[in-house]
Amino acid sequence: MIYKTHYCIRQKTPMVHHRVMLRCFVSRSLLTNPVAGQTRNMSGGSLAGSQSSLAGKVAVVTASTDGIGLAAAQALGQRGAHVVVSSRRQSNVDKAVALLQSEKIQVTGTICNVGKSEDRERLVNMTVEHCGGIDILVSNAAVNPFFGNIMDSTAAVWDKILDVNVKAAFLMTQLVVPHMEKRGGGSVVFVSSVAGYQPMQALGPYSVSKTALLGLTRALAPELAQSHIRVNCVAPGVIKTRFSQALWQDEDVVDEFKKQLSIKRLPSTSFLGVGEPEEIGGVIAFLCSKDASYITGETITVTGGMSCRL
Ligand SMILES: NC(=O)c1ccc[n+]([C@@H]2O[C@H](COP(=O)([O-])OP(=O)(O)OC[C@H]3O[C@@H](n4cnc5c(N)ncnc54)[C@H](OP(=O)(O)O)[C@@H]3O)[C@@H](O)[C@H]2O)c1
C-alpha cells in the first residue's frame, strides 16, 4: 500500500500525461474509425442462445444451389437463420430447397442470375416480401469463361468476369443495405479466392476479379460500419466443387497445389486431399454471427495453409 502511494506520487506528472495522451488517442479513434464506439447490432441484431446463433436472421446467399454457396446456406440455416437460396436454373433451386428442407432448415428459393439487374432486384424484393427483411448477404457467385494466357483474353471476357464477379457483388450489396439499415445492422460476406492473392496460371482475369473483392471489402467496411453493417470476405483455397473440377482433372496441377498445402490430407479422408465446401460454409457463418461482432474489413483465408500475400 505504502509502495503504491509512493509510486503514484512519484509518477504523478507522467501518469497525468499518459491519461491525457490516452484520452486524445481514444477520441481521435472515435472520430476517424467509424467502427469504434459501436457495440450494438454489429452482427445484425439480437441473440437467441449462443453467440453463434443466427435465430431470427434472414440470409440471402447468391449462387447457393451447389458447392460453397450451398454449404454456406446449410451452415447459416443450421444456426437458425432463414436462408434464401438462388441460382440461374430453376431445377437447381428446387433441388437445393428440397435438400435444405430435409435438413429442417427454414428456406426460400428463387432464380437469380446475379449478372442480371432484374434478377437481383427480384431476389431482394422477394426476400423482403416473404421474410420481412434482410440481415445477411453472402455474395458467392462467380464465373470463369476463360483459360489461357492473360494477353489472349478479350474485352468480352473481362466484361463478363468483372460484371458477375465484382460489379454484381457490389450492386447486390447496394440493394440489400437499405433493408439491413431498417433492421438496425447486418453482415455482408464476399467470396474471393486464394487466386486473389496469388494469380493462378491460366486464370488471369478471374484472379484479378478476386483481388478486386479484397479491395471492395476494405472500401465498403468503414462506410457501412456507420450503419452497423460489417463487411468481410473469405478466400478459399482449392475446394472440392464442380467449379474447380478443371483443376482436379490435371494431375500435375493437383500435385503442384498439394506441395503448397500445410494440412496434408490423405485422399481417403477428403477428395484428393483438398478442402470441403463445409469448411468454407462454417467460416462464412462465423463471420455473420455475434462471435465476429468486432471483425470488419477482413478477409479470412481458408486454404489448408497455402501462403496468401499480396
Ligand atoms: N471451388 C474452389 O476451389 C474455389 C476456390 C476459391 C474460390 N471459389 C469461389 O467460390 C464461389 C463458389 O464456387 P463453387 O466452387 O462453390 O462453385 P460450384 O460448386 O460450381 O457452384 C456454383 C453455383 O453458382 C451458381 N451460379 C453460377 N453462375 C451463376 C450466376 N451468374 N448467378 C447466380 N448463380 C450462379 C450455380 O448454379 P446454376 O448453374 O444453377 O446457376 C451453382 O449453384 C465462387 O465465387 C468461386 O470463385 C471456389
mmCIF file of C-alpha atoms and ligand atoms in Angstrom:
data_model
loop_
_atom_site.group_PDB
_atom_site.id
_atom_site.type_symbol
_atom_site.label_atom_id
_atom_site.label_comp_id
_atom_site.label_asym_id
_atom_site.label_seq_id
_atom_site.Cartn_x
_atom_site.Cartn_y
_atom_site.Cartn_z
ATOM 1 C CA MET A 1 0.000 0.000 0.000
ATOM 2 C CA ILE A 2 2.789 2.372 1.050
ATOM 3 C CA TYR A 3 4.653 1.350 -2.019
ATOM 4 C CA LYS A 4 1.615 2.080 -4.227
ATOM 5 C CA THR A 5 1.072 5.585 -2.754
ATOM 6 C CA HIS A 6 4.726 6.359 -3.095
ATOM 7 C CA TYR A 7 4.676 5.136 -6.680
ATOM 8 C CA CYS A 8 1.641 7.259 -7.573
ATOM 9 C CA ILE A 9 3.063 10.403 -6.070
ATOM 10 C CA ARG A 10 6.384 9.937 -7.759
ATOM 11 C CA GLN A 11 4.727 9.179 -11.087
ATOM 12 C CA LYS A 12 2.078 11.885 -10.811
ATOM 13 C CA THR A 13 3.186 14.029 -13.707
ATOM 14 C CA PRO A 14 3.894 11.196 -16.179
ATOM 15 C CA MET A 15 0.609 9.411 -15.263
ATOM 16 C CA VAL A 16 -1.460 12.544 -15.897
ATOM 17 C CA HIS A 17 0.413 12.995 -19.135
ATOM 18 C CA HIS A 18 -0.313 9.398 -20.148
ATOM 19 C CA ARG A 19 -4.002 9.776 -19.334
ATOM 20 C CA VAL A 20 -4.246 12.914 -21.491
ATOM 21 C CA MET A 21 -2.453 11.103 -24.314
ATOM 22 C CA LEU A 22 -4.775 8.124 -23.956
ATOM 23 C CA ARG A 23 -7.866 10.353 -23.991
ATOM 24 C CA CYS A 24 -6.591 12.088 -27.138
ATOM 25 C CA PHE A 25 -5.927 8.721 -28.784
ATOM 26 C CA VAL A 26 -9.382 7.376 -27.895
ATOM 27 C CA SER A 27 -11.241 10.467 -29.079
ATOM 28 C CA ARG A 28 -9.153 10.515 -32.259
ATOM 29 C CA SER A 29 -10.020 6.850 -32.871
ATOM 30 C CA LEU A 30 -13.697 7.556 -32.326
ATOM 31 C CA LEU A 31 -13.548 10.362 -34.841
ATOM 32 C CA THR A 32 -11.602 8.537 -37.512
ATOM 33 C CA ASN A 33 -12.781 4.960 -37.018
ATOM 34 C CA PRO A 34 -16.460 4.503 -37.771
ATOM 35 C CA VAL A 35 -16.487 1.109 -36.035
ATOM 36 C CA ALA A 36 -15.150 2.460 -32.740
ATOM 37 C CA GLY A 37 -17.741 3.003 -30.040
ATOM 38 C CA GLN A 38 -20.327 0.731 -31.684
ATOM 39 C CA THR A 39 -21.326 -2.307 -29.713
ATOM 40 C CA ARG A 40 -24.908 -2.658 -30.863
ATOM 41 C CA ASN A 41 -26.188 -4.863 -33.651
ATOM 42 C CA MET A 42 -22.864 -5.281 -35.481
ATOM 43 C CA SER A 43 -23.656 -8.914 -36.167
ATOM 44 C CA GLY A 44 -27.055 -7.980 -37.422
ATOM 45 C CA GLY A 45 -29.164 -7.873 -34.273
ATOM 46 C CA SER A 46 -30.070 -9.644 -31.068
ATOM 47 C CA LEU A 47 -29.001 -13.095 -29.976
ATOM 48 C CA ALA A 48 -31.081 -16.087 -29.090
ATOM 49 C CA GLY A 49 -28.942 -18.595 -27.242
ATOM 50 C CA SER A 50 -25.269 -18.802 -28.064
ATOM 51 C CA GLN A 51 -23.025 -16.203 -29.645
ATOM 52 C CA SER A 52 -23.055 -18.147 -32.882
ATOM 53 C CA SER A 53 -26.851 -18.352 -33.095
ATOM 54 C CA LEU A 54 -28.468 -16.715 -36.097
ATOM 55 C CA ALA A 55 -32.047 -17.374 -34.989
ATOM 56 C CA GLY A 56 -34.420 -14.770 -36.408
ATOM 57 C CA LYS A 57 -31.979 -13.641 -39.105
ATOM 58 C CA VAL A 58 -32.697 -13.647 -42.823
ATOM 59 C CA ALA A 59 -29.739 -14.582 -45.025
ATOM 60 C CA VAL A 60 -29.534 -14.118 -48.804
ATOM 61 C CA VAL A 61 -26.858 -16.337 -50.347
ATOM 62 C CA THR A 62 -26.178 -15.958 -54.066
ATOM 63 C CA ALA A 63 -25.173 -18.933 -56.228
ATOM 64 C CA SER A 64 -26.274 -21.226 -53.434
ATOM 65 C CA THR A 65 -27.633 -24.343 -55.113
ATOM 66 C CA ASP A 66 -24.285 -26.149 -55.141
ATOM 67 C CA GLY A 67 -20.748 -26.106 -53.750
ATOM 68 C CA ILE A 68 -19.629 -23.370 -51.365
ATOM 69 C CA GLY A 69 -22.855 -21.347 -51.624
ATOM 70 C CA LEU A 70 -24.971 -24.363 -50.691
ATOM 71 C CA ALA A 71 -22.611 -25.162 -47.809
ATOM 72 C CA ALA A 72 -22.897 -21.544 -46.617
ATOM 73 C CA ALA A 73 -26.707 -21.789 -46.747
ATOM 74 C CA GLN A 74 -26.534 -25.013 -44.717
ATOM 75 C CA ALA A 75 -24.200 -23.505 -42.114
ATOM 76 C CA LEU A 76 -26.333 -20.365 -41.739
ATOM 77 C CA GLY A 77 -29.532 -22.437 -41.613
ATOM 78 C CA GLN A 78 -28.110 -24.842 -39.025
ATOM 79 C CA ARG A 79 -27.501 -21.797 -36.815
ATOM 80 C CA GLY A 80 -31.159 -20.774 -37.100
ATOM 81 C CA ALA A 81 -31.215 -18.290 -39.990
ATOM 82 C CA HIS A 82 -33.923 -18.360 -42.651
ATOM 83 C CA VAL A 83 -31.906 -18.777 -45.839
ATOM 84 C CA VAL A 84 -32.849 -17.584 -49.310
ATOM 85 C CA VAL A 85 -31.118 -19.714 -51.932
ATOM 86 C CA SER A 86 -30.819 -18.895 -55.614
ATOM 87 C CA SER A 87 -29.001 -19.620 -58.858
ATOM 88 C CA ARG A 88 -29.634 -19.451 -62.608
ATOM 89 C CA ARG A 89 -31.543 -22.718 -63.035
ATOM 90 C CA GLN A 90 -34.946 -23.457 -61.502
ATOM 91 C CA SER A 91 -34.193 -27.194 -61.349
ATOM 92 C CA ASN A 92 -31.093 -26.491 -59.234
ATOM 93 C CA VAL A 93 -33.062 -24.149 -56.971
ATOM 94 C CA ASP A 94 -35.750 -26.821 -56.475
ATOM 95 C CA LYS A 95 -33.138 -29.463 -55.583
ATOM 96 C CA ALA A 96 -31.377 -27.183 -53.090
ATOM 97 C CA VAL A 97 -34.660 -26.152 -51.428
ATOM 98 C CA ALA A 98 -35.688 -29.820 -51.086
ATOM 99 C CA LEU A 99 -32.300 -30.735 -49.588
ATOM 100 C CA LEU A 100 -32.338 -27.889 -47.060
ATOM 101 C CA GLN A 101 -35.951 -28.628 -46.102
ATOM 102 C CA SER A 102 -34.991 -32.250 -45.489
ATOM 103 C CA GLU A 103 -32.348 -30.902 -43.083
ATOM 104 C CA LYS A 104 -35.060 -28.888 -41.232
ATOM 105 C CA ILE A 105 -33.632 -25.576 -42.424
ATOM 106 C CA GLN A 106 -36.015 -22.659 -42.999
ATOM 107 C CA VAL A 107 -35.557 -21.907 -46.684
ATOM 108 C CA THR A 108 -36.979 -19.969 -49.620
ATOM 109 C CA GLY A 109 -35.676 -20.350 -53.168
ATOM 110 C CA THR A 110 -35.803 -18.357 -56.378
ATOM 111 C CA ILE A 111 -33.982 -17.985 -59.676
ATOM 112 C CA CYS A 112 -31.312 -15.279 -59.759
ATOM 113 C CA ASN A 113 -28.556 -14.805 -62.293
ATOM 114 C CA VAL A 114 -26.537 -12.167 -60.422
ATOM 115 C CA GLY A 115 -25.361 -10.710 -63.736
ATOM 116 C CA LYS A 116 -28.927 -9.501 -64.488
ATOM 117 C CA SER A 117 -30.227 -6.412 -62.705
ATOM 118 C CA GLU A 118 -33.874 -7.536 -62.896
ATOM 119 C CA ASP A 119 -32.933 -10.858 -61.229
ATOM 120 C CA ARG A 120 -31.013 -9.110 -58.433
ATOM 121 C CA GLU A 121 -33.950 -6.808 -57.758
ATOM 122 C CA ARG A 122 -36.445 -9.683 -57.789
ATOM 123 C CA LEU A 123 -34.306 -11.657 -55.324
ATOM 124 C CA VAL A 124 -34.158 -8.767 -52.874
ATOM 125 C CA ASN A 125 -37.833 -7.785 -53.241
ATOM 126 C CA MET A 126 -38.993 -11.375 -52.915
ATOM 127 C CA THR A 127 -36.880 -11.842 -49.768
ATOM 128 C CA VAL A 128 -38.273 -8.726 -48.124
ATOM 129 C CA GLU A 129 -41.852 -9.673 -49.026
ATOM 130 C CA HIS A 130 -41.518 -13.303 -47.872
ATOM 131 C CA CYS A 131 -39.201 -12.937 -44.914
ATOM 132 C CA GLY A 132 -39.813 -9.375 -43.708
ATOM 133 C CA GLY A 133 -36.264 -8.062 -44.146
ATOM 134 C CA ILE A 134 -32.615 -8.912 -44.744
ATOM 135 C CA ASP A 135 -29.805 -9.275 -42.164
ATOM 136 C CA ILE A 136 -27.128 -11.172 -44.068
ATOM 137 C CA LEU A 137 -25.793 -11.197 -47.635
ATOM 138 C CA VAL A 138 -23.321 -13.818 -48.794
ATOM 139 C CA SER A 139 -22.155 -12.788 -52.254
ATOM 140 C CA ASN A 140 -20.772 -16.018 -53.627
ATOM 141 C CA ALA A 141 -21.428 -16.066 -57.379
ATOM 142 C CA ALA A 142 -18.529 -16.118 -59.819
ATOM 143 C CA VAL A 143 -17.836 -17.186 -63.376
ATOM 144 C CA ASN A 144 -14.708 -18.037 -65.258
ATOM 145 C CA PRO A 145 -15.237 -18.218 -69.010
ATOM 146 C CA PHE A 146 -11.514 -18.070 -69.875
ATOM 147 C CA PHE A 147 -8.439 -20.305 -69.504
ATOM 148 C CA GLY A 148 -5.172 -19.245 -71.109
ATOM 149 C CA ASN A 149 -2.560 -16.546 -71.328
ATOM 150 C CA ILE A 150 -3.905 -13.314 -69.934
ATOM 151 C CA MET A 151 -2.631 -11.481 -73.026
ATOM 152 C CA ASP A 152 -5.077 -13.511 -75.110
ATOM 153 C CA SER A 153 -8.129 -12.508 -73.053
ATOM 154 C CA THR A 154 -10.705 -10.357 -74.841
ATOM 155 C CA ALA A 155 -12.784 -7.367 -73.805
ATOM 156 C CA ALA A 156 -15.843 -9.632 -73.728
ATOM 157 C CA VAL A 157 -14.114 -11.979 -71.259
ATOM 158 C CA TRP A 158 -13.214 -9.072 -68.975
ATOM 159 C CA ASP A 159 -16.738 -7.632 -69.185
ATOM 160 C CA LYS A 160 -18.319 -10.950 -68.203
ATOM 161 C CA ILE A 161 -15.899 -11.679 -65.357
ATOM 162 C CA LEU A 162 -15.982 -8.191 -63.880
ATOM 163 C CA ASP A 163 -19.780 -7.897 -64.284
ATOM 164 C CA VAL A 164 -20.564 -11.118 -62.434
ATOM 165 C CA ASN A 165 -17.656 -11.468 -60.002
ATOM 166 C CA VAL A 166 -17.199 -7.832 -58.929
ATOM 167 C CA LYS A 167 -19.911 -5.442 -60.115
ATOM 168 C CA ALA A 168 -22.779 -7.763 -59.183
ATOM 169 C CA ALA A 169 -21.260 -8.267 -55.716
ATOM 170 C CA PHE A 170 -21.267 -4.508 -55.206
ATOM 171 C CA LEU A 171 -24.706 -3.982 -56.747
ATOM 172 C CA MET A 172 -26.219 -6.730 -54.562
ATOM 173 C CA THR A 173 -24.711 -5.012 -51.520
ATOM 174 C CA GLN A 174 -26.138 -1.682 -52.626
ATOM 175 C CA LEU A 175 -29.592 -3.276 -52.925
ATOM 176 C CA VAL A 176 -29.596 -5.003 -49.513
ATOM 177 C CA VAL A 177 -28.057 -2.219 -47.418
ATOM 178 C CA PRO A 178 -31.268 -0.130 -47.045
ATOM 179 C CA HIS A 179 -33.046 -3.261 -45.756
ATOM 180 C CA MET A 180 -30.234 -4.041 -43.308
ATOM 181 C CA GLU A 181 -30.382 -0.465 -42.088
ATOM 182 C CA LYS A 182 -34.096 -0.910 -41.363
ATOM 183 C CA ARG A 183 -33.149 -3.909 -39.157
ATOM 184 C CA GLY A 184 -30.504 -1.862 -37.310
ATOM 185 C CA GLY A 185 -27.486 -3.560 -38.903
ATOM 186 C CA GLY A 186 -26.262 -6.586 -40.778
ATOM 187 C CA SER A 187 -23.401 -8.543 -42.241
ATOM 188 C CA VAL A 188 -22.040 -8.902 -45.775
ATOM 189 C CA VAL A 189 -19.569 -11.620 -46.781
ATOM 190 C CA PHE A 190 -17.879 -11.777 -50.183
ATOM 191 C CA VAL A 191 -16.364 -14.990 -51.512
ATOM 192 C CA SER A 192 -12.949 -14.288 -53.015
ATOM 193 C CA SER A 193 -10.211 -16.888 -53.617
ATOM 194 C CA VAL A 194 -6.604 -17.756 -52.921
ATOM 195 C CA ALA A 195 -6.209 -16.715 -56.579
ATOM 196 C CA GLY A 196 -6.963 -13.159 -55.436
ATOM 197 C CA TYR A 197 -3.621 -13.214 -53.590
ATOM 198 C CA GLN A 198 -1.590 -15.349 -55.967
ATOM 199 C CA PRO A 199 -2.947 -15.246 -59.538
ATOM 200 C CA MET A 200 -3.374 -18.747 -60.913
ATOM 201 C CA GLN A 201 -1.728 -19.551 -64.175
ATOM 202 C CA ALA A 202 -4.307 -19.600 -66.993
ATOM 203 C CA LEU A 203 -6.862 -17.872 -64.746
ATOM 204 C CA GLY A 204 -5.552 -14.309 -65.009
ATOM 205 C CA PRO A 205 -8.778 -12.267 -65.396
ATOM 206 C CA TYR A 206 -10.617 -14.422 -62.824
ATOM 207 C CA SER A 207 -7.740 -13.961 -60.363
ATOM 208 C CA VAL A 208 -7.815 -10.187 -60.862
ATOM 209 C CA SER A 209 -11.569 -10.158 -60.166
ATOM 210 C CA LYS A 210 -10.938 -11.991 -56.901
ATOM 211 C CA THR A 211 -8.268 -9.453 -55.897
ATOM 212 C CA ALA A 212 -10.845 -6.738 -56.557
ATOM 213 C CA LEU A 213 -13.143 -8.304 -53.939
ATOM 214 C CA LEU A 214 -10.426 -7.886 -51.302
ATOM 215 C CA GLY A 215 -10.414 -4.190 -52.175
ATOM 216 C CA LEU A 216 -14.205 -3.959 -52.249
ATOM 217 C CA THR A 217 -14.344 -5.433 -48.738
ATOM 218 C CA ARG A 218 -11.974 -2.798 -47.411
ATOM 219 C CA ALA A 219 -13.612 0.043 -49.320
ATOM 220 C CA LEU A 220 -17.115 -0.766 -48.043
ATOM 221 C CA ALA A 221 -16.327 -1.647 -44.421
ATOM 222 C CA PRO A 222 -15.713 1.851 -42.965
ATOM 223 C CA GLU A 223 -18.665 3.373 -44.797
ATOM 224 C CA LEU A 224 -21.143 0.654 -43.825
ATOM 225 C CA ALA A 225 -19.931 0.444 -40.219
ATOM 226 C CA GLN A 226 -21.799 3.710 -39.744
ATOM 227 C CA SER A 227 -24.978 1.692 -40.395
ATOM 228 C CA HIS A 228 -23.801 -1.153 -38.090
ATOM 229 C CA ILE A 229 -23.136 -3.365 -41.111
ATOM 230 C CA ARG A 230 -19.952 -5.436 -41.104
ATOM 231 C CA VAL A 231 -18.310 -6.348 -44.422
ATOM 232 C CA ASN A 232 -15.909 -9.277 -44.600
ATOM 233 C CA CYS A 233 -14.576 -11.762 -47.091
ATOM 234 C CA VAL A 234 -13.399 -15.369 -47.275
ATOM 235 C CA ALA A 235 -10.695 -16.537 -49.651
ATOM 236 C CA PRO A 236 -10.961 -20.299 -50.155
ATOM 237 C CA GLY A 237 -8.098 -22.433 -51.380
ATOM 238 C CA VAL A 238 -8.818 -25.434 -53.583
ATOM 239 C CA ILE A 239 -12.198 -26.819 -52.535
ATOM 240 C CA LYS A 240 -13.927 -29.866 -53.914
ATOM 241 C CA THR A 241 -16.708 -28.447 -56.124
ATOM 242 C CA ARG A 242 -17.840 -28.541 -59.735
ATOM 243 C CA PHE A 243 -16.302 -25.106 -60.289
ATOM 244 C CA SER A 244 -12.774 -26.303 -59.512
ATOM 245 C CA GLN A 245 -13.135 -29.531 -61.492
ATOM 246 C CA ALA A 246 -10.792 -28.263 -64.215
ATOM 247 C CA LEU A 247 -8.036 -28.094 -61.599
ATOM 248 C CA TRP A 248 -8.512 -31.662 -60.376
ATOM 249 C CA GLN A 249 -8.561 -33.109 -63.858
ATOM 250 C CA ASP A 250 -4.911 -32.208 -64.280
ATOM 251 C CA GLU A 251 -2.771 -34.403 -62.028
ATOM 252 C CA ASP A 252 0.254 -32.125 -62.363
ATOM 253 C CA VAL A 253 -1.784 -29.156 -61.161
ATOM 254 C CA VAL A 254 -3.114 -31.138 -58.199
ATOM 255 C CA ASP A 255 0.410 -32.260 -57.277
ATOM 256 C CA GLU A 256 1.659 -28.675 -57.500
ATOM 257 C CA PHE A 257 -1.162 -27.468 -55.222
ATOM 258 C CA LYS A 258 -0.550 -30.218 -52.727
ATOM 259 C CA LYS A 259 3.077 -29.144 -52.334
ATOM 260 C CA GLN A 260 1.800 -25.789 -51.123
ATOM 261 C CA LEU A 261 -0.605 -27.206 -48.524
ATOM 262 C CA SER A 262 0.404 -27.359 -44.851
ATOM 263 C CA ILE A 263 -2.569 -29.542 -43.982
ATOM 264 C CA LYS A 264 -1.752 -32.765 -45.780
ATOM 265 C CA ARG A 265 -4.815 -34.962 -46.050
ATOM 266 C CA LEU A 266 -4.997 -38.382 -47.485
ATOM 267 C CA PRO A 267 -7.324 -38.675 -50.463
ATOM 268 C CA SER A 268 -9.212 -41.300 -48.426
ATOM 269 C CA THR A 269 -10.260 -38.673 -45.838
ATOM 270 C CA SER A 270 -11.025 -35.887 -48.296
ATOM 271 C CA PHE A 271 -11.442 -35.719 -52.052
ATOM 272 C CA LEU A 272 -7.905 -35.526 -53.488
ATOM 273 C CA GLY A 273 -6.820 -34.272 -50.086
ATOM 274 C CA VAL A 274 -8.183 -30.752 -50.700
ATOM 275 C CA GLY A 275 -10.798 -28.708 -48.777
ATOM 276 C CA GLU A 276 -14.517 -29.396 -48.494
ATOM 277 C CA PRO A 277 -17.318 -26.814 -49.059
ATOM 278 C CA GLU A 278 -18.485 -27.123 -45.424
ATOM 279 C CA GLU A 279 -15.086 -25.858 -44.295
ATOM 280 C CA ILE A 280 -15.879 -22.573 -46.039
ATOM 281 C CA GLY A 281 -19.561 -22.528 -45.036
ATOM 282 C CA GLY A 282 -18.687 -22.617 -41.341
ATOM 283 C CA VAL A 283 -16.291 -19.687 -41.645
ATOM 284 C CA ILE A 284 -18.925 -17.667 -43.511
ATOM 285 C CA ALA A 285 -21.490 -18.392 -40.765
ATOM 286 C CA PHE A 286 -18.935 -17.376 -38.129
ATOM 287 C CA LEU A 287 -18.356 -14.042 -39.902
ATOM 288 C CA CYS A 288 -22.134 -13.407 -39.886
ATOM 289 C CA SER A 289 -22.507 -14.225 -36.192
ATOM 290 C CA LYS A 290 -22.114 -12.291 -32.964
ATOM 291 C CA ASP A 291 -18.839 -14.193 -32.457
ATOM 292 C CA ALA A 292 -17.419 -11.916 -35.166
ATOM 293 C CA SER A 293 -19.050 -8.703 -33.903
ATOM 294 C CA TYR A 294 -15.712 -6.820 -33.823
ATOM 295 C CA ILE A 295 -14.488 -8.011 -37.229
ATOM 296 C CA THR A 296 -14.994 -5.866 -40.311
ATOM 297 C CA GLY A 297 -12.999 -5.162 -43.464
ATOM 298 C CA GLU A 298 -11.192 -8.520 -43.080
ATOM 299 C CA THR A 299 -10.545 -11.435 -45.383
ATOM 300 C CA ILE A 300 -10.141 -14.871 -43.815
ATOM 301 C CA THR A 301 -8.086 -17.217 -45.959
ATOM 302 C CA VAL A 302 -9.219 -20.852 -45.737
ATOM 303 C CA THR A 303 -6.598 -22.631 -47.762
ATOM 304 C CA GLY A 304 -5.116 -25.512 -45.788
ATOM 305 C CA GLY A 305 -2.048 -23.363 -45.283
ATOM 306 C CA MET A 306 -1.333 -22.114 -48.813
ATOM 307 C CA SER A 307 0.501 -18.865 -48.444
ATOM 308 C CA CYS A 308 -1.598 -15.776 -49.147
ATOM 309 C CA ARG A 309 0.158 -12.452 -49.504
ATOM 310 C CA LEU A 310 -0.476 -9.517 -51.738
HETATM 311 N N1 LIG B 1 -14.108 -24.439 -55.565
HETATM 312 C C1 LIG B 1 -12.980 -23.823 -55.336
HETATM 313 O O1 LIG B 1 -11.887 -24.433 -55.289
HETATM 314 C C2 LIG B 1 -12.996 -22.341 -55.086
HETATM 315 C C3 LIG B 1 -11.803 -21.752 -54.642
HETATM 316 C C4 LIG B 1 -11.794 -20.398 -54.392
HETATM 317 C C5 LIG B 1 -12.934 -19.643 -54.583
HETATM 318 N N2 LIG B 1 -14.066 -20.221 -55.031
HETATM 319 C C6 LIG B 1 -15.239 -19.366 -55.205
HETATM 320 O O2 LIG B 1 -16.350 -19.933 -54.539
HETATM 321 C C7 LIG B 1 -17.544 -19.496 -55.167
HETATM 322 C C8 LIG B 1 -18.444 -20.676 -55.421
HETATM 323 O O3 LIG B 1 -17.772 -21.600 -56.229
HETATM 324 P P1 LIG B 1 -18.035 -23.171 -56.094
HETATM 325 O O4 LIG B 1 -16.717 -23.820 -56.240
HETATM 326 O O5 LIG B 1 -18.862 -23.465 -54.908
HETATM 327 O O6 LIG B 1 -18.882 -23.411 -57.433
HETATM 328 P P2 LIG B 1 -19.932 -24.572 -57.837
HETATM 329 O O7 LIG B 1 -19.897 -25.708 -56.900
HETATM 330 O O8 LIG B 1 -19.694 -24.857 -59.271
HETATM 331 O O9 LIG B 1 -21.344 -23.841 -57.665
HETATM 332 C C9 LIG B 1 -21.623 -22.750 -58.423
HETATM 333 C C10 LIG B 1 -23.013 -22.246 -58.054
HETATM 334 O O10 LIG B 1 -23.162 -20.983 -58.679
HETATM 335 C C11 LIG B 1 -24.367 -20.963 -59.426
HETATM 336 N N3 LIG B 1 -24.116 -19.938 -60.438
HETATM 337 C C12 LIG B 1 -23.217 -19.949 -61.444
HETATM 338 N N4 LIG B 1 -23.244 -18.795 -62.132
HETATM 339 C C13 LIG B 1 -24.185 -18.012 -61.544
HETATM 340 C C14 LIG B 1 -24.673 -16.702 -61.766
HETATM 341 N N5 LIG B 1 -24.232 -15.952 -62.792
HETATM 342 N N6 LIG B 1 -25.634 -16.222 -60.959
HETATM 343 C C15 LIG B 1 -26.111 -16.953 -59.943
HETATM 344 N N7 LIG B 1 -25.685 -18.206 -59.665
HETATM 345 C C16 LIG B 1 -24.742 -18.729 -60.464
HETATM 346 C C17 LIG B 1 -24.566 -22.403 -59.858
HETATM 347 O O11 LIG B 1 -25.900 -22.755 -60.134
HETATM 348 P P3 LIG B 1 -26.590 -22.550 -61.598
HETATM 349 O O12 LIG B 1 -25.771 -23.323 -62.574
HETATM 350 O O13 LIG B 1 -27.991 -23.063 -61.431
HETATM 351 O O14 LIG B 1 -26.562 -21.077 -61.836
HETATM 352 C C18 LIG B 1 -24.135 -23.114 -58.573
HETATM 353 O O15 LIG B 1 -25.162 -23.091 -57.611
HETATM 354 C C19 LIG B 1 -17.115 -18.722 -56.419
HETATM 355 O O16 LIG B 1 -17.124 -17.353 -56.122
HETATM 356 C C20 LIG B 1 -15.684 -19.193 -56.644
HETATM 357 O O17 LIG B 1 -14.914 -18.234 -57.309
HETATM 358 C C21 LIG B 1 -14.123 -21.563 -55.296
#
